[in-house]
PDB file of N, CA and C and ligand atoms in Angstrom:
ATOM      1  N   MET R   2      86.694  88.376  90.935  1.00 75.00           N
ATOM      2  CA  MET R   2      85.584  88.770  91.785  1.00 75.00           C
ATOM      3  C   MET R   2      85.027  90.107  91.318  1.00 75.00           C
ATOM      4  N   ASP R   3      83.754  90.231  91.415  1.00 83.00           N
ATOM      5  CA  ASP R   3      83.062  91.475  91.086  1.00 83.00           C
ATOM      6  C   ASP R   3      83.349  92.484  92.196  1.00 83.00           C
ATOM      7  N   THR R   4      84.001  93.590  91.858  1.00 82.00           N
ATOM      8  CA  THR R   4      84.312  94.612  92.861  1.00 82.00           C
ATOM      9  C   THR R   4      83.496  95.882  92.625  1.00 82.00           C
ATOM     10  N   SER R   5      82.366  95.724  91.955  1.00 83.00           N
ATOM     11  CA  SER R   5      81.497  96.890  91.748  1.00 83.00           C
ATOM     12  C   SER R   5      80.926  97.343  93.091  1.00 83.00           C
ATOM     13  N   ASN R   6      80.446  98.550  93.124  1.00 83.00           N
ATOM     14  CA  ASN R   6      79.844  99.056  94.360  1.00 83.00           C
ATOM     15  C   ASN R   6      78.646  98.209  94.775  1.00 83.00           C
ATOM     16  N   ASP R   7      77.885  97.711  93.814  1.00 90.00           N
ATOM     17  CA  ASP R   7      76.746  96.847  94.153  1.00 90.00           C
ATOM     18  C   ASP R   7      77.230  95.565  94.831  1.00 90.00           C
ATOM     19  N   ALA R   8      78.317  94.970  94.316  1.00 90.00           N
ATOM     20  CA  ALA R   8      78.857  93.755  94.932  1.00 90.00           C
ATOM     21  C   ALA R   8      79.378  94.039  96.331  1.00 90.00           C
ATOM     22  N   ARG R   9      80.029  95.191  96.495  1.00 91.00           N
ATOM     23  CA  ARG R   9      80.539  95.562  97.834  1.00 91.00           C
ATOM     24  C   ARG R   9      79.377  95.732  98.813  1.00 91.00           C
ATOM     25  N   ARG R  10      78.323  96.403  98.359  1.00 94.00           N
ATOM     26  CA  ARG R  10      77.155  96.600  99.230  1.00 94.00           C
ATOM     27  C   ARG R  10      76.525  95.269  99.623  1.00 94.00           C
ATOM     28  N   GLU R  11      76.462  94.337  98.681  1.00 95.00           N
ATOM     29  CA  GLU R  11      75.848  93.048  98.976  1.00 95.00           C
ATOM     30  C   GLU R  11      76.668  92.274 100.015  1.00 95.00           C
ATOM     31  N   VAL R  12      77.984  92.272  99.879  1.00 96.00           N
ATOM     32  CA  VAL R  12      78.832  91.595 100.871  1.00 96.00           C
ATOM     33  C   VAL R  12      78.688  92.286 102.226  1.00 96.00           C
ATOM     34  N   ALA R  13      78.669  93.616 102.249  1.00 96.00           N
ATOM     35  CA  ALA R  13      78.490  94.350 103.508  1.00 96.00           C
ATOM     36  C   ALA R  13      77.135  94.018 104.129  1.00 96.00           C
ATOM     37  N   ARG R  14      76.107  93.927 103.287  1.00 97.00           N
ATOM     38  CA  ARG R  14      74.771  93.594 103.800  1.00 97.00           C
ATOM     39  C   ARG R  14      74.792  92.219 104.468  1.00 97.00           C
ATOM     40  N   GLN R  15      75.432  91.252 103.820  1.00 97.00           N
ATOM     41  CA  GLN R  15      75.489  89.904 104.379  1.00 97.00           C
ATOM     42  C   GLN R  15      76.317  89.864 105.669  1.00 97.00           C
ATOM     43  N   LEU R  16      77.434  90.585 105.693  1.00 97.00           N
ATOM     44  CA  LEU R  16      78.257  90.611 106.909  1.00 97.00           C
ATOM     45  C   LEU R  16      77.475  91.231 108.067  1.00 97.00           C
ATOM     46  N   ASN R  17      76.749  92.312 107.774  1.00 97.00           N
ATOM     47  CA  ASN R  17      75.915  92.932 108.812  1.00 97.00           C
ATOM     48  C   ASN R  17      74.827  91.968 109.283  1.00 97.00           C
ATOM     49  N   HIS R  18      74.269  91.217 108.360  1.00 97.00           N
ATOM     50  CA  HIS R  18      73.246  90.232 108.732  1.00 97.00           C
ATOM     51  C   HIS R  18      73.820  89.227 109.734  1.00 97.00           C
ATOM     52  N   TYR R  19      75.000  88.686 109.410  1.00 97.00           N
ATOM     53  CA  TYR R  19      75.595  87.679 110.298  1.00 97.00           C
ATOM     54  C   TYR R  19      76.075  88.292 111.609  1.00 97.00           C
ATOM     55  N   ALA R  20      76.375  89.590 111.605  1.00 96.00           N
ATOM     56  CA  ALA R  20      76.808  90.244 112.836  1.00 96.00           C
ATOM     57  C   ALA R  20      75.710  90.210 113.894  1.00 96.00           C
ATOM     58  N   TYR R  21      74.466  90.124 113.441  1.00 97.00           N
ATOM     59  CA  TYR R  21      73.330  90.162 114.386  1.00 97.00           C
ATOM     60  C   TYR R  21      72.535  88.868 114.402  1.00 97.00           C
ATOM     61  N   ASN R  22      73.037  87.840 113.713  1.00 96.00           N
ATOM     62  CA  ASN R  22      72.350  86.547 113.659  1.00 96.00           C
ATOM     63  C   ASN R  22      73.362  85.436 113.876  1.00 96.00           C
ATOM     64  N   GLU R  23      72.884  84.207 113.817  1.00 97.00           N
ATOM     65  CA  GLU R  23      73.767  83.055 114.009  1.00 97.00           C
ATOM     66  C   GLU R  23      74.714  82.902 112.822  1.00 97.00           C
ATOM     67  N   LEU R  24      75.938  82.472 113.126  1.00 97.00           N
ATOM     68  CA  LEU R  24      76.901  82.183 112.072  1.00 97.00           C
ATOM     69  C   LEU R  24      76.526  80.875 111.385  1.00 97.00           C
ATOM     70  N   GLU R  25      76.979  80.706 110.157  1.00 96.00           N
ATOM     71  CA  GLU R  25      76.751  79.445 109.433  1.00 96.00           C
ATOM     72  C   GLU R  25      77.430  78.315 110.207  1.00 96.00           C
ATOM     73  N   GLY R  26      76.636  77.374 110.712  1.00 96.00           N
ATOM     74  CA  GLY R  26      77.187  76.242 111.453  1.00 96.00           C
ATOM     75  C   GLY R  26      77.973  76.674 112.680  1.00 96.00           C
ATOM     76  N   GLY R  27      77.723  77.888 113.171  1.00 95.00           N
ATOM     77  CA  GLY R  27      78.449  78.387 114.343  1.00 95.00           C
ATOM     78  C   GLY R  27      79.904  78.711 114.052  1.00 95.00           C
ATOM     79  N   SER R  28      80.252  78.768 112.785  1.00 97.00           N
ATOM     80  CA  SER R  28      81.651  78.962 112.410  1.00 97.00           C
ATOM     81  C   SER R  28      81.849  80.252 111.620  1.00 97.00           C
ATOM     82  N   LEU R  29      82.809  81.056 112.066  1.00 97.00           N
ATOM     83  CA  LEU R  29      83.137  82.275 111.333  1.00 97.00           C
ATOM     84  C   LEU R  29      83.667  81.937 109.944  1.00 97.00           C
ATOM     85  N   LEU R  30      84.499  80.902 109.852  1.00 98.00           N
ATOM     86  CA  LEU R  30      85.051  80.524 108.550  1.00 98.00           C
ATOM     87  C   LEU R  30      83.951  80.086 107.588  1.00 98.00           C
ATOM     88  N   LYS R  31      83.028  79.256 108.065  1.00 98.00           N
ATOM     89  CA  LYS R  31      81.919  78.828 107.195  1.00 98.00           C
ATOM     90  C   LYS R  31      81.095  80.028 106.746  1.00 98.00           C
ATOM     91  N   THR R  32      80.919  80.977 107.643  1.00 98.00           N
ATOM     92  CA  THR R  32      80.153  82.185 107.314  1.00 98.00           C
ATOM     93  C   THR R  32      80.873  83.001 106.249  1.00 98.00           C
ATOM     94  N   LEU R  33      82.183  83.201 106.442  1.00 98.00           N
ATOM     95  CA  LEU R  33      82.943  83.983 105.456  1.00 98.00           C
ATOM     96  C   LEU R  33      82.983  83.277 104.108  1.00 98.00           C
ATOM     97  N   LYS R  34      83.055  81.940 104.122  1.00 97.00           N
ATOM     98  CA  LYS R  34      83.006  81.200 102.860  1.00 97.00           C
ATOM     99  C   LYS R  34      81.664  81.402 102.173  1.00 97.00           C
ATOM    100  N   ALA R  35      80.584  81.393 102.960  1.00 97.00           N
ATOM    101  CA  ALA R  35      79.249  81.586 102.386  1.00 97.00           C
ATOM    102  C   ALA R  35      79.090  82.986 101.801  1.00 97.00           C
ATOM    103  N   VAL R  36      79.650  83.958 102.473  1.00 97.00           N
ATOM    104  CA  VAL R  36      79.511  85.353 102.023  1.00 97.00           C
ATOM    105  C   VAL R  36      80.380  85.625 100.797  1.00 97.00           C
ATOM    106  N   THR R  37      81.613  85.143 100.815  1.00 95.00           N
ATOM    107  CA  THR R  37      82.551  85.484  99.734  1.00 95.00           C
ATOM    108  C   THR R  37      82.517  84.490  98.575  1.00 95.00           C
ATOM    109  N   GLY R  38      82.047  83.281  98.831  1.00 95.00           N
ATOM    110  CA  GLY R  38      82.083  82.250  97.797  1.00 95.00           C
ATOM    111  C   GLY R  38      83.426  81.555  97.718  1.00 95.00           C
ATOM    112  N   ALA R  39      84.348  81.914  98.590  1.00 96.00           N
ATOM    113  CA  ALA R  39      85.673  81.294  98.606  1.00 96.00           C
ATOM    114  C   ALA R  39      85.588  79.909  99.243  1.00 96.00           C
ATOM    115  N   THR R  40      86.615  79.085  99.006  1.00 97.00           N
ATOM    116  CA  THR R  40      86.611  77.726  99.535  1.00 97.00           C
ATOM    117  C   THR R  40      87.672  77.504 100.607  1.00 97.00           C
ATOM    118  N   SER R  41      88.451  78.539 100.909  1.00 98.00           N
ATOM    119  CA  SER R  41      89.487  78.401 101.937  1.00 98.00           C
ATOM    120  C   SER R  41      89.576  79.705 102.729  1.00 98.00           C
ATOM    121  N   TRP R  42      90.239  79.642 103.879  1.00 97.00           N
ATOM    122  CA  TRP R  42      90.374  80.875 104.665  1.00 97.00           C
ATOM    123  C   TRP R  42      91.217  81.898 103.927  1.00 97.00           C
ATOM    124  N   ARG R  43      92.223  81.422 103.171  1.00 97.00           N
ATOM    125  CA  ARG R  43      93.044  82.355 102.388  1.00 97.00           C
ATOM    126  C   ARG R  43      92.194  83.021 101.311  1.00 97.00           C
ATOM    127  N   GLY R  44      91.335  82.228 100.692  1.00 97.00           N
ATOM    128  CA  GLY R  44      90.447  82.776  99.670  1.00 97.00           C
ATOM    129  C   GLY R  44      89.500  83.818 100.246  1.00 97.00           C
ATOM    130  N   CYS R  45      88.971  83.541 101.439  1.00 97.00           N
ATOM    131  CA  CYS R  45      88.082  84.513 102.094  1.00 97.00           C
ATOM    132  C   CYS R  45      88.808  85.830 102.321  1.00 97.00           C
ATOM    133  N   LEU R  46      90.014  85.768 102.861  1.00 97.00           N
ATOM    134  CA  LEU R  46      90.766  86.991 103.139  1.00 97.00           C
ATOM    135  C   LEU R  46      91.109  87.723 101.849  1.00 97.00           C
ATOM    136  N   THR R  47      91.463  86.974 100.813  1.00 96.00           N
ATOM    137  CA  THR R  47      91.788  87.597  99.527  1.00 96.00           C
ATOM    138  C   THR R  47      90.576  88.302  98.938  1.00 96.00           C
ATOM    139  N   GLU R  48      89.427  87.637  98.998  1.00 95.00           N
ATOM    140  CA  GLU R  48      88.195  88.237  98.458  1.00 95.00           C
ATOM    141  C   GLU R  48      87.830  89.502  99.227  1.00 95.00           C
ATOM    142  N   LEU R  49      87.913  89.442 100.555  1.00 96.00           N
ATOM    143  CA  LEU R  49      87.580  90.620 101.353  1.00 96.00           C
ATOM    144  C   LEU R  49      88.574  91.758 101.103  1.00 96.00           C
ATOM    145  N   ALA R  50      89.846  91.419 100.948  1.00 94.00           N
ATOM    146  CA  ALA R  50      90.853  92.454 100.656  1.00 94.00           C
ATOM    147  C   ALA R  50      90.556  93.129  99.322  1.00 94.00           C
ATOM    148  N   MET R  51      90.144  92.353  98.336  1.00 92.00           N
ATOM    149  CA  MET R  51      89.821  92.928  97.025  1.00 92.00           C
ATOM    150  C   MET R  51      88.632  93.879  97.122  1.00 92.00           C
ATOM    151  N   LEU R  52      87.681  93.554  97.986  1.00 92.00           N
ATOM    152  CA  LEU R  52      86.504  94.409  98.134  1.00 92.00           C
ATOM    153  C   LEU R  52      86.828  95.690  98.889  1.00 92.00           C
ATOM    154  N   ILE R  53      87.733  95.598  99.840  1.00 92.00           N
ATOM    155  CA  ILE R  53      88.080  96.769 100.644  1.00 92.00           C
ATOM    156  C   ILE R  53      88.952  97.733  99.852  1.00 92.00           C
ATOM    157  N   LYS R  54      89.866  97.192  99.069  1.00 90.00           N
ATOM    158  CA  LYS R  54      90.796  98.027  98.310  1.00 90.00           C
ATOM    159  C   LYS R  54      90.043  98.785  97.217  1.00 90.00           C
ATOM    160  N   PRO R  55      90.223 100.097  97.135  1.00 87.00           N
ATOM    161  CA  PRO R  55      89.541 100.839  96.072  1.00 87.00           C
ATOM    162  C   PRO R  55      90.041 100.401  94.690  1.00 87.00           C
ATOM    163  N   ASN R  56      89.150 100.411  93.722  1.00 88.00           N
ATOM    164  CA  ASN R  56      89.576 100.155  92.350  1.00 88.00           C
ATOM    165  C   ASN R  56      90.518 101.273  91.938  1.00 88.00           C
ATOM    166  N   GLU R  57      91.519 100.915  91.161  1.00 91.00           N
ATOM    167  CA  GLU R  57      92.482 101.898  90.688  1.00 91.00           C
ATOM    168  C   GLU R  57      92.519 101.888  89.171  1.00 91.00           C
ATOM    169  N   CYS R  58      92.897 103.020  88.610  1.00 92.00           N
ATOM    170  CA  CYS R  58      93.012 103.108  87.159  1.00 92.00           C
ATOM    171  C   CYS R  58      94.102 104.103  86.796  1.00 92.00           C
ATOM    172  N   HIS R  59      94.428 104.108  85.556  1.00 90.00           N
ATOM    173  CA  HIS R  59      95.305 105.119  84.975  1.00 90.00           C
ATOM    174  C   HIS R  59      94.508 105.812  83.884  1.00 90.00           C
ATOM    175  N   MET R  60      94.812 107.060  83.671  1.00 87.00           N
ATOM    176  CA  MET R  60      94.216 107.783  82.549  1.00 87.00           C
ATOM    177  C   MET R  60      95.277 107.876  81.457  1.00 87.00           C
ATOM    178  N   TYR R  61      94.905 107.490  80.269  1.00 87.00           N
ATOM    179  CA  TYR R  61      95.851 107.588  79.165  1.00 87.00           C
ATOM    180  C   TYR R  61      95.195 108.318  78.007  1.00 87.00           C
ATOM    181  N   TYR R  62      96.036 108.925  77.214  1.00 84.00           N
ATOM    182  CA  TYR R  62      95.530 109.713  76.092  1.00 84.00           C
ATOM    183  C   TYR R  62      95.417 108.822  74.863  1.00 84.00           C
ATOM    184  N   ASP R  63      94.239 108.767  74.284  1.00 86.00           N
ATOM    185  CA  ASP R  63      94.009 108.000  73.064  1.00 86.00           C
ATOM    186  C   ASP R  63      94.008 108.984  71.891  1.00 86.00           C
ATOM    187  N   ARG R  64      95.041 108.872  71.054  1.00 85.00           N
ATOM    188  CA  ARG R  64      95.177 109.823  69.939  1.00 85.00           C
ATOM    189  C   ARG R  64      94.032 109.706  68.949  1.00 85.00           C
ATOM    190  N   LYS R  65      93.572 108.464  68.674  1.00 87.00           N
ATOM    191  CA  LYS R  65      92.492 108.283  67.705  1.00 87.00           C
ATOM    192  C   LYS R  65      91.210 108.983  68.153  1.00 87.00           C
ATOM    193  N   LEU R  66      90.895 108.850  69.421  1.00 83.00           N
ATOM    194  CA  LEU R  66      89.668 109.451  69.951  1.00 83.00           C
ATOM    195  C   LEU R  66      89.882 110.879  70.442  1.00 83.00           C
ATOM    196  N   ASP R  67      91.159 111.288  70.522  1.00 79.00           N
ATOM    197  CA  ASP R  67      91.507 112.618  71.026  1.00 79.00           C
ATOM    198  C   ASP R  67      90.861 112.838  72.401  1.00 79.00           C
ATOM    199  N   SER R  68      91.066 111.846  73.267  1.00 80.00           N
ATOM    200  CA  SER R  68      90.425 111.914  74.572  1.00 80.00           C
ATOM    201  C   SER R  68      91.213 111.090  75.589  1.00 80.00           C
ATOM    202  N   TYR R  69      91.042 111.419  76.862  1.00 83.00           N
ATOM    203  CA  TYR R  69      91.621 110.605  77.923  1.00 83.00           C
ATOM    204  C   TYR R  69      90.684 109.454  78.227  1.00 83.00           C
ATOM    205  N   MET R  70      91.281 108.278  78.484  1.00 88.00           N
ATOM    206  CA  MET R  70      90.514 107.056  78.701  1.00 88.00           C
ATOM    207  C   MET R  70      90.868 106.459  80.061  1.00 88.00           C
ATOM    208  N   CYS R  71      89.906 105.815  80.686  1.00 91.00           N
ATOM    209  CA  CYS R  71      90.114 105.126  81.965  1.00 91.00           C
ATOM    210  C   CYS R  71      90.501 103.679  81.687  1.00 91.00           C
ATOM    211  N   THR R  72      91.600 103.211  82.320  1.00 92.00           N
ATOM    212  CA  THR R  72      92.019 101.830  82.115  1.00 92.00           C
ATOM    213  C   THR R  72      91.125 100.835  82.846  1.00 92.00           C
ATOM    214  N   HIS R  73      90.339 101.301  83.820  1.00 90.00           N
ATOM    215  CA  HIS R  73      89.472 100.371  84.559  1.00 90.00           C
ATOM    216  C   HIS R  73      88.164 100.126  83.823  1.00 90.00           C
ATOM    217  N   CYS R  74      87.509 101.181  83.393  1.00 90.00           N
ATOM    218  CA  CYS R  74      86.190 101.011  82.770  1.00 90.00           C
ATOM    219  C   CYS R  74      86.210 101.247  81.258  1.00 90.00           C
ATOM    220  N   GLY R  75      87.294 101.834  80.767  1.00 91.00           N
ATOM    221  CA  GLY R  75      87.405 102.060  79.334  1.00 91.00           C
ATOM    222  C   GLY R  75      86.613 103.246  78.816  1.00 91.00           C
ATOM    223  N   GLU R  76      86.021 104.014  79.724  1.00 88.00           N
ATOM    224  CA  GLU R  76      85.225 105.163  79.289  1.00 88.00           C
ATOM    225  C   GLU R  76      86.123 106.314  78.847  1.00 88.00           C
ATOM    226  N   SER R  77      85.641 107.032  77.866  1.00 84.00           N
ATOM    227  CA  SER R  77      86.305 108.238  77.413  1.00 84.00           C
ATOM    228  C   SER R  77      85.818 109.387  78.280  1.00 84.00           C
ATOM    229  N   LEU R  78      86.757 110.148  78.815  1.00 78.00           N
ATOM    230  CA  LEU R  78      86.349 111.262  79.673  1.00 78.00           C
ATOM    231  C   LEU R  78      85.740 112.397  78.883  1.00 78.00           C
ATOM    232  N   GLU R  79      86.045 112.459  77.599  1.00 67.00           N
ATOM    233  CA  GLU R  79      85.502 113.542  76.784  1.00 67.00           C
ATOM    234  C   GLU R  79      83.983 113.500  76.769  1.00 67.00           C
ATOM    235  N   PHE R  80      83.424 112.297  76.726  1.00 51.00           N
ATOM    236  CA  PHE R  80      81.971 112.165  76.669  1.00 51.00           C
ATOM    237  C   PHE R  80      81.324 112.434  78.025  1.00 51.00           C
ATOM    238  N   ILE R  81      82.120 112.332  79.067  1.00 49.00           N
ATOM    239  CA  ILE R  81      81.583 112.520  80.413  1.00 49.00           C
ATOM    240  C   ILE R  81      81.613 113.988  80.809  1.00 49.00           C
ATOM    241  N   SER R  82      82.638 114.689  80.333  1.00 47.00           N
ATOM    242  CA  SER R  82      82.889 116.012  80.893  1.00 47.00           C
ATOM    243  C   SER R  82      82.103 117.128  80.201  1.00 47.00           C
ATOM    244  N   TYR R  83      81.447 116.830  79.088  1.00 50.00           N
ATOM    245  CA  TYR R  83      80.548 117.787  78.442  1.00 50.00           C
ATOM    246  C   TYR R  83      81.112 119.192  78.352  1.00 50.00           C
ATOM    247  N   GLY R  84      82.138 119.327  77.552  1.00 53.00           N
ATOM    248  CA  GLY R  84      82.639 120.656  77.269  1.00 53.00           C
ATOM    249  C   GLY R  84      83.754 121.143  78.171  1.00 53.00           C
ATOM    250  N   VAL R  85      84.011 120.414  79.261  1.00 52.00           N
ATOM    251  CA  VAL R  85      85.130 120.805  80.126  1.00 52.00           C
ATOM    252  C   VAL R  85      86.416 120.494  79.372  1.00 52.00           C
ATOM    253  N   SER R  86      87.381 121.363  79.474  1.00 48.00           N
ATOM    254  CA  SER R  86      88.629 121.190  78.750  1.00 48.00           C
ATOM    255  C   SER R  86      89.238 119.821  79.018  1.00 48.00           C
ATOM    256  N   ARG R  87      89.676 119.139  77.959  1.00 47.00           N
ATOM    257  CA  ARG R  87      90.277 117.830  78.166  1.00 47.00           C
ATOM    258  C   ARG R  87      91.628 117.940  78.871  1.00 47.00           C
ATOM    259  N   HIS R  88      92.198 119.120  78.899  1.00 47.00           N
ATOM    260  CA  HIS R  88      93.448 119.282  79.644  1.00 47.00           C
ATOM    261  C   HIS R  88      93.178 119.207  81.145  1.00 47.00           C
ATOM    262  N   VAL R  89      91.960 119.507  81.554  1.00 44.00           N
ATOM    263  CA  VAL R  89      91.580 119.401  82.960  1.00 44.00           C
ATOM    264  C   VAL R  89      91.263 117.953  83.301  1.00 44.00           C
ATOM    265  N   ASP R  90      90.719 117.209  82.343  1.00 49.00           N
ATOM    266  CA  ASP R  90      90.270 115.849  82.607  1.00 49.00           C
ATOM    267  C   ASP R  90      91.362 114.956  83.188  1.00 49.00           C
ATOM    268  N   LYS R  91      92.580 115.109  82.712  1.00 55.00           N
ATOM    269  CA  LYS R  91      93.640 114.204  83.159  1.00 55.00           C
ATOM    270  C   LYS R  91      93.990 114.416  84.632  1.00 55.00           C
ATOM    271  N   ASP R  92      93.479 115.466  85.256  1.00 70.00           N
ATOM    272  CA  ASP R  92      93.788 115.740  86.658  1.00 70.00           C
ATOM    273  C   ASP R  92      92.733 115.183  87.622  1.00 70.00           C
ATOM    274  N   TYR R  93      91.778 114.425  87.137  1.00 79.00           N
ATOM    275  CA  TYR R  93      90.792 113.817  88.022  1.00 79.00           C
ATOM    276  C   TYR R  93      91.479 112.935  89.062  1.00 79.00           C
ATOM    277  N   ARG R  94      91.004 112.971  90.289  1.00 87.00           N
ATOM    278  CA  ARG R  94      91.499 112.043  91.326  1.00 87.00           C
ATOM    279  C   ARG R  94      90.762 110.715  91.224  1.00 87.00           C
ATOM    280  N   PHE R  95      89.500 110.754  90.757  1.00 88.00           N
ATOM    281  CA  PHE R  95      88.699 109.552  90.599  1.00 88.00           C
ATOM    282  C   PHE R  95      88.049 109.602  89.224  1.00 88.00           C
ATOM    283  N   CYS R  96      87.914 108.462  88.605  1.00 88.00           N
ATOM    284  CA  CYS R  96      87.256 108.401  87.298  1.00 88.00           C
ATOM    285  C   CYS R  96      85.787 108.804  87.492  1.00 88.00           C
ATOM    286  N   PRO R  97      85.318 109.802  86.752  1.00 84.00           N
ATOM    287  CA  PRO R  97      83.932 110.220  86.920  1.00 84.00           C
ATOM    288  C   PRO R  97      82.932 109.183  86.413  1.00 84.00           C
ATOM    289  N   SER R  98      83.402 108.188  85.691  1.00 86.00           N
ATOM    290  CA  SER R  98      82.501 107.157  85.198  1.00 86.00           C
ATOM    291  C   SER R  98      82.350 105.999  86.184  1.00 86.00           C
ATOM    292  N   CYS R  99      83.482 105.411  86.614  1.00 86.00           N
ATOM    293  CA  CYS R  99      83.409 104.204  87.455  1.00 86.00           C
ATOM    294  C   CYS R  99      83.827 104.460  88.897  1.00 86.00           C
ATOM    295  N   GLY R 100      84.411 105.609  89.184  1.00 86.00           N
ATOM    296  CA  GLY R 100      84.814 105.931  90.548  1.00 86.00           C
ATOM    297  C   GLY R 100      86.157 105.371  90.953  1.00 86.00           C
ATOM    298  N   ALA R 101      86.872 104.701  90.032  1.00 89.00           N
ATOM    299  CA  ALA R 101      88.195 104.164  90.366  1.00 89.00           C
ATOM    300  C   ALA R 101      89.143 105.312  90.695  1.00 89.00           C
ATOM    301  N   GLU R 102      90.029 105.054  91.646  1.00 90.00           N
ATOM    302  CA  GLU R 102      91.015 106.054  92.026  1.00 90.00           C
ATOM    303  C   GLU R 102      92.090 106.147  90.951  1.00 90.00           C
ATOM    304  N   VAL R 103      92.353 107.345  90.481  1.00 90.00           N
ATOM    305  CA  VAL R 103      93.360 107.528  89.432  1.00 90.00           C
ATOM    306  C   VAL R 103      94.742 107.492  90.072  1.00 90.00           C
ATOM    307  N   VAL R 104      95.549 106.542  89.631  1.00 90.00           N
ATOM    308  CA  VAL R 104      96.904 106.393  90.137  1.00 90.00           C
ATOM    309  C   VAL R 104      97.852 106.951  89.085  1.00 90.00           C
ATOM    310  N   ARG R 105      98.714 107.829  89.504  1.00 82.00           N
ATOM    311  CA  ARG R 105      99.688 108.409  88.583  1.00 82.00           C
ATOM    312  C   ARG R 105     101.025 107.711  88.787  1.00 82.00           C
ATOM    313  N   ASP R 106     101.851 107.776  87.788  1.00 73.00           N
ATOM    314  CA  ASP R 106     103.187 107.159  87.878  1.00 73.00           C
ATOM    315  C   ASP R 106     103.890 107.665  89.116  1.00 73.00           C
ATOM    316  N   GLY R 107     104.497 106.733  89.853  1.00 63.00           N
ATOM    317  CA  GLY R 107     105.229 107.095  91.050  1.00 63.00           C
ATOM    318  C   GLY R 107     104.394 107.081  92.312  1.00 63.00           C
ATOM    319  N   GLU R 108     103.084 106.794  92.201  1.00 57.00           N
ATOM    320  CA  GLU R 108     102.219 106.728  93.404  1.00 57.00           C
ATOM    321  C   GLU R 108     102.084 105.299  93.872  1.00 57.00           C
TER     322      GLU R 108
HETATM  323 ZN1   ZN Z 190      86.661 104.440  84.935  1.00 97.76          ZN
END
């Protein structure tokens, strides 16, 4: 499933629409299937859980590029930080490129 911010906004927009209008066939399940594209109630819950959960990533040091990289989007932080020390880059709480939450070992 696409968990980009645009995809999250679109699902939220549709849920808000149904909150103030008729449900698909008068059924919450049919509505959630229409919004998420899932075919079962378990699928609907799984899709919604994926959208609610923040994207997570790890930052790792790439020796070839001499830069820290995001495991979620693959961006090099060196190109994003424009002169900021790369020793500071590894302490980001969120990837400045994709916004994924940086998870450190043991978290
Ligand atoms: Zn990223």
